[in-house]
Tab-separated table of N, CA and C in Angstrom:
chain	number	residue	atom	x	y	z
A	159	MET	N	62.666	13.599	-15.258
A	159	MET	CA	62.932	14.792	-14.636
A	159	MET	C	63.568	15.761	-15.685
A	160	ALA	N	63.091	16.973	-15.759
A	160	ALA	CA	63.634	17.942	-16.777
A	160	ALA	C	65.011	18.402	-16.357
A	161	LEU	N	65.843	18.529	-17.335
A	161	LEU	CA	67.196	19.043	-17.131
A	161	LEU	C	67.184	20.401	-16.608
A	162	SER	N	68.030	20.763	-15.559
A	162	SER	CA	67.942	22.055	-15.043
A	162	SER	C	69.371	22.671	-15.032
A	163	VAL	N	69.622	23.575	-15.912
A	163	VAL	CA	70.917	24.209	-16.075
A	163	VAL	C	71.280	25.064	-14.906
A	164	GLY	N	72.440	24.722	-14.355
A	164	GLY	CA	73.039	25.287	-13.162
A	164	GLY	C	72.729	24.486	-11.787
A	165	GLU	N	71.793	23.482	-12.040
A	165	GLU	CA	71.477	22.509	-10.884
A	165	GLU	C	72.042	21.241	-11.190
A	166	ASP	N	71.866	20.744	-12.427
A	166	ASP	CA	72.302	19.351	-12.708
A	166	ASP	C	73.040	19.267	-14.141
A	167	SER	N	73.099	20.363	-14.651
A	167	SER	CA	73.865	20.441	-15.974
A	167	SER	C	74.493	21.891	-16.209
A	168	TYR	N	75.561	21.820	-16.930
A	168	TYR	CA	76.125	23.210	-17.201
A	168	TYR	C	75.538	23.756	-18.484
A	169	THR	N	74.878	23.009	-19.224
A	169	THR	CA	74.350	23.462	-20.471
A	169	THR	C	72.911	22.920	-20.740
A	170	SER	N	72.171	23.510	-21.539
A	170	SER	CA	70.820	23.089	-21.794
A	170	SER	C	71.026	22.080	-23.016
A	171	LEU	N	69.995	21.286	-23.145
A	171	LEU	CA	69.774	20.322	-24.234
A	171	LEU	C	69.740	21.084	-25.678
A	172	SER	N	69.196	22.272	-25.592
A	172	SER	CA	69.041	23.019	-26.868
A	172	SER	C	70.514	23.588	-27.172
A	173	ASP	N	71.295	24.112	-26.206
A	173	ASP	CA	72.592	24.593	-26.445
A	173	ASP	C	73.505	23.324	-26.797
A	174	ALA	N	73.284	22.211	-26.290
A	174	ALA	CA	74.144	21.077	-26.672
A	174	ALA	C	73.816	20.714	-28.125
A	175	ASP	N	72.610	20.701	-28.493
A	175	ASP	CA	72.083	20.464	-29.920
A	175	ASP	C	72.769	21.395	-30.812
A	176	ASP	N	72.891	22.680	-30.387
A	176	ASP	CA	73.312	23.763	-31.183
A	176	ASP	C	74.903	23.534	-31.355
A	177	TYR	N	75.540	23.133	-30.207
A	177	TYR	CA	77.012	22.800	-30.326
A	177	TYR	C	77.257	21.822	-31.381
A	178	TRP	N	76.500	20.866	-31.329
A	178	TRP	CA	76.730	19.510	-32.254
A	178	TRP	C	76.245	19.839	-33.641
A	179	THR	N	75.440	20.810	-33.947
A	179	THR	CA	75.167	21.169	-35.355
A	179	THR	C	76.290	21.944	-35.943
A	180	LYS	N	77.241	22.376	-35.104
A	180	LYS	CA	78.344	23.211	-35.653
A	180	LYS	C	79.692	22.371	-35.664
A	181	HIS	N	79.615	21.176	-34.964
A	181	HIS	CA	80.949	20.379	-34.903
A	181	HIS	C	80.715	18.967	-35.351
A	182	ALA	N	81.844	18.453	-35.842
A	182	ALA	CA	81.804	17.149	-36.324
A	182	ALA	C	82.039	16.121	-35.215
A	183	GLY	N	81.626	14.802	-35.488
A	183	GLY	CA	81.835	13.804	-34.451
A	183	GLY	C	80.712	13.556	-33.611
A	184	CYS	N	79.546	13.666	-34.127
A	184	CYS	CA	78.378	13.627	-33.103
A	184	CYS	C	77.401	12.479	-33.580
A	185	ASP	N	77.883	11.350	-33.920
A	185	ASP	CA	77.049	10.414	-34.381
A	185	ASP	C	76.167	9.845	-33.324
A	186	ASN	N	76.599	9.571	-32.111
A	186	ASN	CA	75.684	9.166	-30.955
A	186	ASN	C	74.731	10.219	-30.651
A	187	TRP	N	75.247	11.462	-30.548
A	187	TRP	CA	74.333	12.556	-30.281
A	187	TRP	C	73.200	12.679	-31.168
A	188	ALA	N	73.526	12.578	-32.502
A	188	ALA	CA	72.403	12.758	-33.554
A	188	ALA	C	71.365	11.663	-33.434
A	189	THR	N	71.658	10.468	-33.031
A	189	THR	CA	70.684	9.426	-32.979
A	189	THR	C	70.050	9.160	-31.434
A	190	ALA	N	70.619	9.848	-30.570
A	190	ALA	CA	70.110	9.646	-29.140
A	190	ALA	C	68.722	10.211	-28.949
A	191	SER	N	68.015	9.759	-28.070
A	191	SER	CA	66.797	10.400	-27.632
A	191	SER	C	67.033	11.531	-26.699
A	192	ASP	N	66.048	12.461	-26.569
A	192	ASP	CA	66.258	13.569	-25.651
A	192	ASP	C	66.447	13.113	-24.204
A	193	PRO	N	65.798	12.168	-23.715
A	193	PRO	CA	66.015	11.776	-22.304
A	193	PRO	C	67.454	11.233	-22.190
A	194	ASP	N	68.024	10.486	-23.201
A	194	ASP	CA	69.334	9.939	-23.089
A	194	ASP	C	70.346	11.084	-23.187
A	195	LYS	N	70.031	11.986	-23.987
A	195	LYS	CA	71.043	13.172	-24.021
A	195	LYS	C	71.048	13.911	-22.678
A	196	GLU	N	69.874	14.088	-22.150
A	196	GLU	CA	69.930	14.743	-20.811
A	196	GLU	C	70.686	13.925	-19.833
A	197	LYS	N	70.493	12.646	-19.727
A	197	LYS	CA	71.314	11.843	-18.872
A	197	LYS	C	72.837	12.040	-19.040
A	198	ALA	N	73.180	12.052	-20.419
A	198	ALA	CA	74.606	12.201	-20.773
A	198	ALA	C	75.049	13.650	-20.342
A	199	LEU	N	74.184	14.632	-20.417
A	199	LEU	CA	74.705	15.999	-19.944
A	199	LEU	C	74.975	16.013	-18.345
A	200	ARG	N	73.992	15.327	-17.742
A	200	ARG	CA	74.297	15.239	-16.297
A	200	ARG	C	75.420	14.498	-15.868
A	201	ALA	N	75.756	13.381	-16.568
A	201	ALA	CA	77.035	12.675	-16.432
A	201	ALA	C	78.165	13.559	-16.721
A	202	ALA	N	78.057	14.269	-17.889
A	202	ALA	CA	79.326	15.125	-18.206
A	202	ALA	C	79.508	16.217	-17.180
A	203	THR	N	78.485	16.800	-16.729
A	203	THR	CA	78.544	17.819	-15.644
A	203	THR	C	79.245	17.305	-14.506
A	204	GLN	N	78.859	16.154	-14.030
A	204	GLN	CA	79.396	15.531	-12.813
A	204	GLN	C	80.895	15.180	-12.979
A	205	PHE	N	81.166	14.680	-14.190
A	205	PHE	CA	82.581	14.453	-14.491
A	205	PHE	C	83.528	15.525	-14.470
A	206	ILE	N	82.989	16.697	-15.013
A	206	ILE	CA	83.833	18.030	-15.038
A	206	ILE	C	83.944	18.449	-13.628
A	207	ASP	N	82.894	18.444	-12.828
A	207	ASP	CA	82.930	19.012	-11.503
A	207	ASP	C	83.867	18.254	-10.652
A	208	LYS	N	83.950	16.853	-10.803
A	208	LYS	CA	84.812	16.115	-10.010
A	208	LYS	C	86.284	15.935	-10.478
A	209	SER	N	86.481	16.341	-11.745
A	209	SER	CA	87.745	16.195	-12.264
A	209	SER	C	88.680	17.351	-12.332
A	210	TYR	N	88.210	18.502	-12.071
A	210	TYR	CA	88.876	19.684	-12.307
A	210	TYR	C	88.820	20.645	-11.065
A	211	GLU	N	89.843	21.393	-10.837
A	211	GLU	CA	89.850	22.443	-9.788
A	211	GLU	C	89.875	23.756	-10.601
A	212	PHE	N	88.837	24.545	-10.348
A	212	PHE	CA	88.738	25.739	-11.109
A	212	PHE	C	89.293	27.036	-10.320
A	213	LYS	N	89.532	27.954	-11.169
A	213	LYS	CA	89.956	29.296	-10.527
A	213	LYS	C	88.675	29.934	-9.822
A	214	GLY	N	88.961	30.901	-8.986
A	214	GLY	CA	87.946	31.533	-8.284
A	214	GLY	C	87.208	30.646	-7.226
A	215	HIS	N	86.069	31.101	-6.693
A	215	HIS	CA	85.420	30.316	-5.660
A	215	HIS	C	83.859	30.612	-5.718
A	216	HIS	N	83.130	29.806	-4.982
A	216	HIS	CA	81.795	30.111	-4.850
A	216	HIS	C	81.566	31.246	-3.958
A	217	PRO	N	80.436	31.962	-4.009
A	217	PRO	CA	80.104	32.955	-3.154
A	217	PRO	C	80.027	32.230	-1.677
A	218	HIS	N	80.532	32.960	-0.572
A	218	HIS	CA	80.588	32.284	0.677
A	218	HIS	C	79.272	31.850	1.256
A	219	ASP	N	78.153	32.486	0.844
A	219	ASP	CA	76.768	32.172	1.342
A	219	ASP	C	76.084	31.213	0.289
A	220	SER	N	76.804	30.856	-0.725
A	220	SER	CA	76.178	29.910	-1.776
A	220	SER	C	75.779	28.641	-1.442
A	221	GLN	N	74.605	28.242	-1.818
A	221	GLN	CA	74.107	26.814	-1.698
A	221	GLN	C	74.213	26.007	-3.053
A	222	GLN	N	74.751	26.676	-3.950
A	222	GLN	CA	74.818	25.972	-5.345
A	222	GLN	C	75.573	24.679	-5.209
A	223	LEU	N	75.077	23.729	-6.036
A	223	LEU	CA	75.759	22.408	-6.121
A	223	LEU	C	76.798	22.142	-7.044
A	224	LEU	N	76.783	23.038	-8.058
A	224	LEU	CA	77.798	22.838	-9.138
A	224	LEU	C	78.948	23.887	-8.923
A	225	SER	N	80.028	23.604	-9.545
A	225	SER	CA	81.245	24.558	-9.385
A	225	SER	C	81.070	25.901	-10.075
A	226	TRP	N	80.130	25.980	-11.045
A	226	TRP	CA	79.988	27.207	-11.890
A	226	TRP	C	78.486	27.628	-11.616
A	227	PRO	N	78.297	28.874	-11.643
A	227	PRO	CA	79.142	30.037	-11.758
A	227	PRO	C	80.011	30.235	-10.518
A	228	ARG	N	81.060	30.984	-10.724
A	228	ARG	CA	82.122	31.298	-9.790
A	228	ARG	C	82.462	32.750	-9.695
A	229	ILE	N	82.958	33.137	-8.654
A	229	ILE	CA	83.509	34.593	-8.502
A	229	ILE	C	84.950	34.685	-8.414
A	230	GLY	N	85.503	35.748	-8.873
A	230	GLY	CA	86.960	35.906	-8.725
A	230	GLY	C	87.766	35.157	-9.816
A	231	VAL	N	87.087	34.768	-10.952
A	231	VAL	CA	87.857	34.092	-11.967
A	231	VAL	C	88.408	35.027	-12.962
A	232	ILE	N	89.741	35.005	-13.169
A	232	ILE	CA	90.437	35.720	-14.094
A	232	ILE	C	91.103	34.712	-14.996
A	233	ASP	N	90.832	34.680	-16.257
A	233	ASP	CA	91.331	33.570	-17.130
A	233	ASP	C	92.787	33.825	-17.492
A	234	ASP	N	93.302	32.948	-18.224
A	234	ASP	CA	94.723	33.103	-18.661
A	234	ASP	C	94.976	34.337	-19.549
A	235	GLU	N	94.016	34.833	-20.090
A	235	GLU	CA	94.133	36.087	-20.925
A	235	GLU	C	93.926	37.304	-20.187
A	236	GLY	N	93.718	37.250	-18.812
A	236	GLY	CA	93.491	38.355	-17.967
A	236	GLY	C	92.065	38.819	-17.955
A	237	ARG	N	91.154	38.221	-18.622
A	237	ARG	CA	89.766	38.605	-18.630
A	237	ARG	C	89.089	38.154	-17.327
A	238	VAL	N	88.340	39.100	-16.747
A	238	VAL	CA	87.557	38.801	-15.494
A	238	VAL	C	86.204	38.224	-16.000
A	239	ARG	N	85.952	36.967	-15.523
A	239	ARG	CA	84.711	36.210	-15.979
A	239	ARG	C	83.426	36.751	-15.155
A	240	ASN	N	82.426	36.631	-15.967
A	240	ASN	CA	81.108	37.097	-15.311
A	240	ASN	C	80.762	36.083	-14.116
A	241	GLU	N	80.590	36.595	-13.006
A	241	GLU	CA	80.245	35.767	-11.906
A	241	GLU	C	78.936	35.069	-11.647
A	242	THR	N	78.075	35.536	-12.733
A	242	THR	CA	76.668	34.998	-12.666
A	242	THR	C	76.461	34.059	-13.741
A	243	GLU	N	77.408	33.892	-14.610
A	243	GLU	CA	77.171	33.057	-15.875
A	243	GLU	C	78.120	31.834	-15.968
A	244	ILE	N	77.746	30.784	-16.502
A	244	ILE	CA	78.499	29.471	-16.824
A	244	ILE	C	79.337	29.909	-18.092
A	245	PRO	N	80.635	29.910	-18.113
A	245	PRO	CA	81.329	30.234	-19.344
A	245	PRO	C	81.053	29.383	-20.494
A	246	LYS	N	81.142	29.833	-21.676
A	246	LYS	CA	80.957	29.127	-22.944
A	246	LYS	C	81.928	27.911	-23.025
A	247	GLU	N	83.133	28.016	-22.597
A	247	GLU	CA	84.009	26.886	-22.562
A	247	GLU	C	83.515	25.636	-21.721
A	248	ILE	N	82.874	26.000	-20.598
A	248	ILE	CA	82.267	24.915	-19.729
A	248	ILE	C	81.148	24.319	-20.480
A	249	LYS	N	80.320	25.146	-21.035
A	249	LYS	CA	79.137	24.628	-21.803
A	249	LYS	C	79.582	23.789	-22.919
A	250	ASP	N	80.574	24.169	-23.689
A	250	ASP	CA	81.085	23.320	-24.812
A	250	ASP	C	81.687	22.125	-24.373
A	251	ALA	N	82.519	22.120	-23.388
A	251	ALA	CA	83.109	20.893	-22.788
A	251	ALA	C	82.021	20.012	-22.307
A	252	THR	N	80.953	20.422	-21.696
A	252	THR	CA	79.957	19.597	-21.316
A	252	THR	C	79.188	18.849	-22.446
A	253	ALA	N	78.926	19.668	-23.452
A	253	ALA	CA	78.225	19.099	-24.786
A	253	ALA	C	79.233	18.106	-25.365
A	254	TRP	N	80.454	18.348	-25.486
A	254	TRP	CA	81.477	17.391	-26.030
A	254	TRP	C	81.471	16.080	-25.129
A	255	LEU	N	81.600	16.251	-23.936
A	255	LEU	CA	81.761	15.191	-23.008
A	255	LEU	C	80.502	14.337	-22.905
A	256	ALA	N	79.349	15.016	-23.131
A	256	ALA	CA	78.025	14.215	-23.300
A	256	ALA	C	78.057	13.274	-24.277
A	257	GLU	N	78.627	13.667	-25.381
A	257	GLU	CA	78.680	12.696	-26.599
A	257	GLU	C	79.549	11.542	-26.184
A	258	GLN	N	80.622	11.750	-25.516
A	258	GLN	CA	81.410	10.573	-25.100
A	258	GLN	C	80.634	9.661	-24.177
A	259	ALA	N	79.850	10.259	-23.220
A	259	ALA	CA	79.013	9.546	-22.302
A	259	ALA	C	77.992	8.689	-23.026
A	260	LEU	N	77.447	9.151	-24.160
A	260	LEU	CA	76.618	8.351	-24.934
A	260	LEU	C	77.264	7.029	-25.607
A	261	GLN	N	78.664	7.143	-25.691
A	261	GLN	CA	79.393	6.008	-26.332
A	261	GLN	C	79.619	4.942	-25.150
A	262	GLY	N	79.556	5.284	-24.007
A	262	GLY	CA	79.739	4.338	-22.797
A	262	GLY	C	80.026	5.181	-21.510
A	263	GLU	N	80.503	4.477	-20.557
A	263	GLU	CA	80.658	5.051	-19.251
A	263	GLU	C	81.928	6.115	-19.363
A	264	LEU	N	81.750	7.125	-18.760
A	264	LEU	CA	82.810	8.153	-18.665
A	264	LEU	C	84.015	7.619	-17.681
A	265	LEU	N	83.611	6.870	-16.695
A	265	LEU	CA	84.602	6.258	-15.736
A	265	LEU	C	84.344	4.887	-15.652
A	266	PRO	N	84.637	4.081	-16.662
A	266	PRO	CA	84.407	2.647	-16.528
A	266	PRO	C	85.295	1.961	-15.319
A	267	ALA	N	84.816	0.871	-14.898
A	267	ALA	CA	85.698	0.129	-13.909
A	267	ALA	C	86.847	-0.290	-14.594
A	268	GLN	N	87.967	-0.151	-13.770
A	268	GLN	CA	89.403	-0.404	-14.501
A	268	GLN	C	89.892	-1.716	-13.840
A	269	SER	N	90.517	-2.536	-14.688
A	269	SER	CA	91.314	-3.658	-14.060
A	269	SER	C	92.639	-3.161	-14.232
A	270	ARG	N	93.214	-2.993	-13.010
A	270	ARG	CA	94.666	-2.531	-13.014
A	270	ARG	C	95.684	-3.739	-12.652
A	271	SER	N	95.138	-4.967	-12.556
A	271	SER	CA	95.889	-6.121	-12.081
A	271	SER	C	96.974	-6.483	-13.138
A	272	ASP	N	96.812	-6.089	-14.500
A	272	ASP	CA	97.827	-6.459	-15.368
A	272	ASP	C	98.925	-5.446	-15.368
A	273	LYS	N	98.769	-4.305	-14.531
A	273	LYS	CA	99.762	-3.295	-14.566
A	273	LYS	C	100.582	-3.173	-13.180
A	274	ILE	N	100.388	-4.271	-12.457
A	274	ILE	CA	101.039	-4.337	-11.122
A	274	ILE	C	102.520	-4.638	-11.371
A	275	ASP	N	103.493	-3.847	-10.817
A	275	ASP	CA	104.869	-4.094	-10.839
A	275	ASP	C	105.269	-5.083	-9.765
A	276	SER	N	104.754	-4.792	-8.565
A	276	SER	CA	105.262	-5.637	-7.416
A	276	SER	C	104.147	-5.688	-6.356
A	277	ILE	N	104.136	-6.780	-5.580
A	277	ILE	CA	103.199	-6.989	-4.379
A	277	ILE	C	104.033	-7.455	-3.254
A	278	LYS	N	103.799	-6.849	-2.158
A	278	LYS	CA	104.475	-7.282	-0.948
A	278	LYS	C	103.561	-7.708	0.084
A	279	ALA	N	103.730	-8.837	0.723
A	279	ALA	CA	102.716	-9.305	1.679
A	279	ALA	C	102.826	-8.715	3.113
A	280	GLY	N	104.034	-8.540	3.522
A	280	GLY	CA	104.138	-8.014	4.929
A	280	GLY	C	103.855	-6.525	4.938
A	281	ASP	N	103.061	-5.930	5.621
A	281	ASP	CA	102.616	-4.662	5.711
A	281	ASP	C	102.004	-4.150	4.294
A	282	VAL	N	101.476	-5.071	3.579
A	282	VAL	CA	100.849	-4.846	2.254
A	282	VAL	C	101.148	-3.786	1.450
A	283	THR	N	101.838	-3.922	0.383
A	283	THR	CA	102.244	-3.013	-0.531
A	283	THR	C	101.968	-3.422	-2.028
A	284	ILE	N	101.299	-2.507	-2.852
A	284	ILE	CA	101.037	-2.876	-4.291
A	284	ILE	C	101.637	-1.665	-4.985
A	285	ASP	N	102.483	-1.959	-5.850
A	285	ASP	CA	103.029	-0.907	-6.782
A	285	ASP	C	102.505	-1.029	-8.162
A	286	PHE	N	101.920	0.051	-8.761
A	286	PHE	CA	101.483	-0.062	-10.080
A	286	PHE	C	102.464	0.531	-10.948
A	287	GLY	N	102.491	0.143	-12.193
A	287	GLY	CA	103.386	0.666	-13.215
A	287	GLY	C	103.121	2.013	-13.631
A	288	ASP	N	103.981	2.578	-14.494
A	288	ASP	CA	103.749	3.847	-14.959
A	288	ASP	C	102.518	4.044	-15.858
A	289	GLY	N	101.925	5.197	-15.816
A	289	GLY	CA	100.701	5.388	-16.651
A	289	GLY	C	99.403	4.938	-16.054
A	290	VAL	N	99.374	4.370	-14.898
A	290	VAL	CA	98.162	3.884	-14.307
A	290	VAL	C	97.470	4.973	-13.631
A	291	THR	N	96.320	5.460	-14.115
A	291	THR	CA	95.616	6.558	-13.547
A	291	THR	C	94.386	6.007	-12.890
A	292	ALA	N	93.824	6.763	-11.911
A	292	ALA	CA	92.558	6.378	-11.260
A	292	ALA	C	91.310	6.716	-12.019
A	293	GLN	N	91.485	7.564	-13.037
A	293	GLN	CA	90.385	7.965	-13.784
A	293	GLN	C	90.755	8.171	-15.194
A	294	ARG	N	89.716	8.199	-16.155
A	294	ARG	CA	89.856	8.503	-17.467
A	294	ARG	C	90.113	10.001	-17.654
A	295	GLU	N	90.908	10.276	-18.737
A	295	GLU	CA	91.177	11.743	-18.951
A	295	GLU	C	90.728	12.055	-20.454
A	296	PHE	N	90.261	13.231	-20.587
A	296	PHE	CA	89.714	13.667	-21.936
A	296	PHE	C	90.498	14.940	-22.196
A	297	ASP	N	91.525	14.862	-22.961
A	297	ASP	CA	92.496	15.943	-23.328
A	297	ASP	C	91.656	17.108	-23.993
A	298	PHE	N	90.681	16.840	-24.811
A	298	PHE	CA	89.919	17.832	-25.551
A	298	PHE	C	89.213	18.617	-24.479
A	299	VAL	N	88.665	18.016	-23.456
A	299	VAL	CA	87.909	18.833	-22.446
A	299	VAL	C	88.794	19.790	-21.693
A	300	THR	N	90.090	19.209	-21.375
A	300	THR	CA	91.083	20.038	-20.644
A	300	THR	C	91.525	21.120	-21.552
A	301	LEU	N	91.658	20.996	-22.747
A	301	LEU	CA	92.004	22.125	-23.631
A	301	LEU	C	91.008	23.135	-23.758
A	302	LEU	N	89.724	22.755	-23.765
A	302	LEU	CA	88.580	23.730	-23.908
A	302	LEU	C	88.433	24.468	-22.637
A	303	ILE	N	88.749	23.982	-21.439
A	303	ILE	CA	88.598	24.608	-20.306
A	303	ILE	C	89.814	25.198	-19.621
A	304	SER	N	90.990	25.077	-20.379
A	304	SER	CA	92.418	25.282	-19.726
A	304	SER	C	92.443	26.736	-19.148
A	305	ASP	N	91.888	27.681	-19.801
A	305	ASP	CA	91.872	29.033	-19.152
A	305	ASP	C	91.239	29.167	-17.860
A	306	LEU	N	90.466	28.225	-17.430
A	306	LEU	CA	89.628	28.262	-16.160
A	306	LEU	C	90.061	27.381	-15.055
A	307	ILE	N	91.146	26.632	-15.414
A	307	ILE	CA	91.655	25.695	-14.297
A	307	ILE	C	93.016	26.107	-13.997
């Protein structure tokens, strides 16, 4: 199935290829097949959509599946974002995260059993230690899109 920008990816394969011709750290991207790159872009888009709350909102009558484009977005610099376009920051974050997806799962199954501080049997309570998160975090992605969240 062909990649569809705005429906299952925030950026096209061509734009992601262009991103990686200008940036370092793309060993997996450079050697991956186009179908694998497209799968990675879909995974990156899903991860972004489920991991961040963005400024603005969908049009009330919108049937769009992805978070972008959005209306009413004013970034941290006070710029009103075009409500019909996916911002460059989102496209770049998707390309970057797709490279990570080619390295392995973006959200691998986690074993938190070694980080349990206490377990209580009556009324079942499990306390996890500090720093235990439910999902993986990618600080670079957060930096790229910080004006929009």
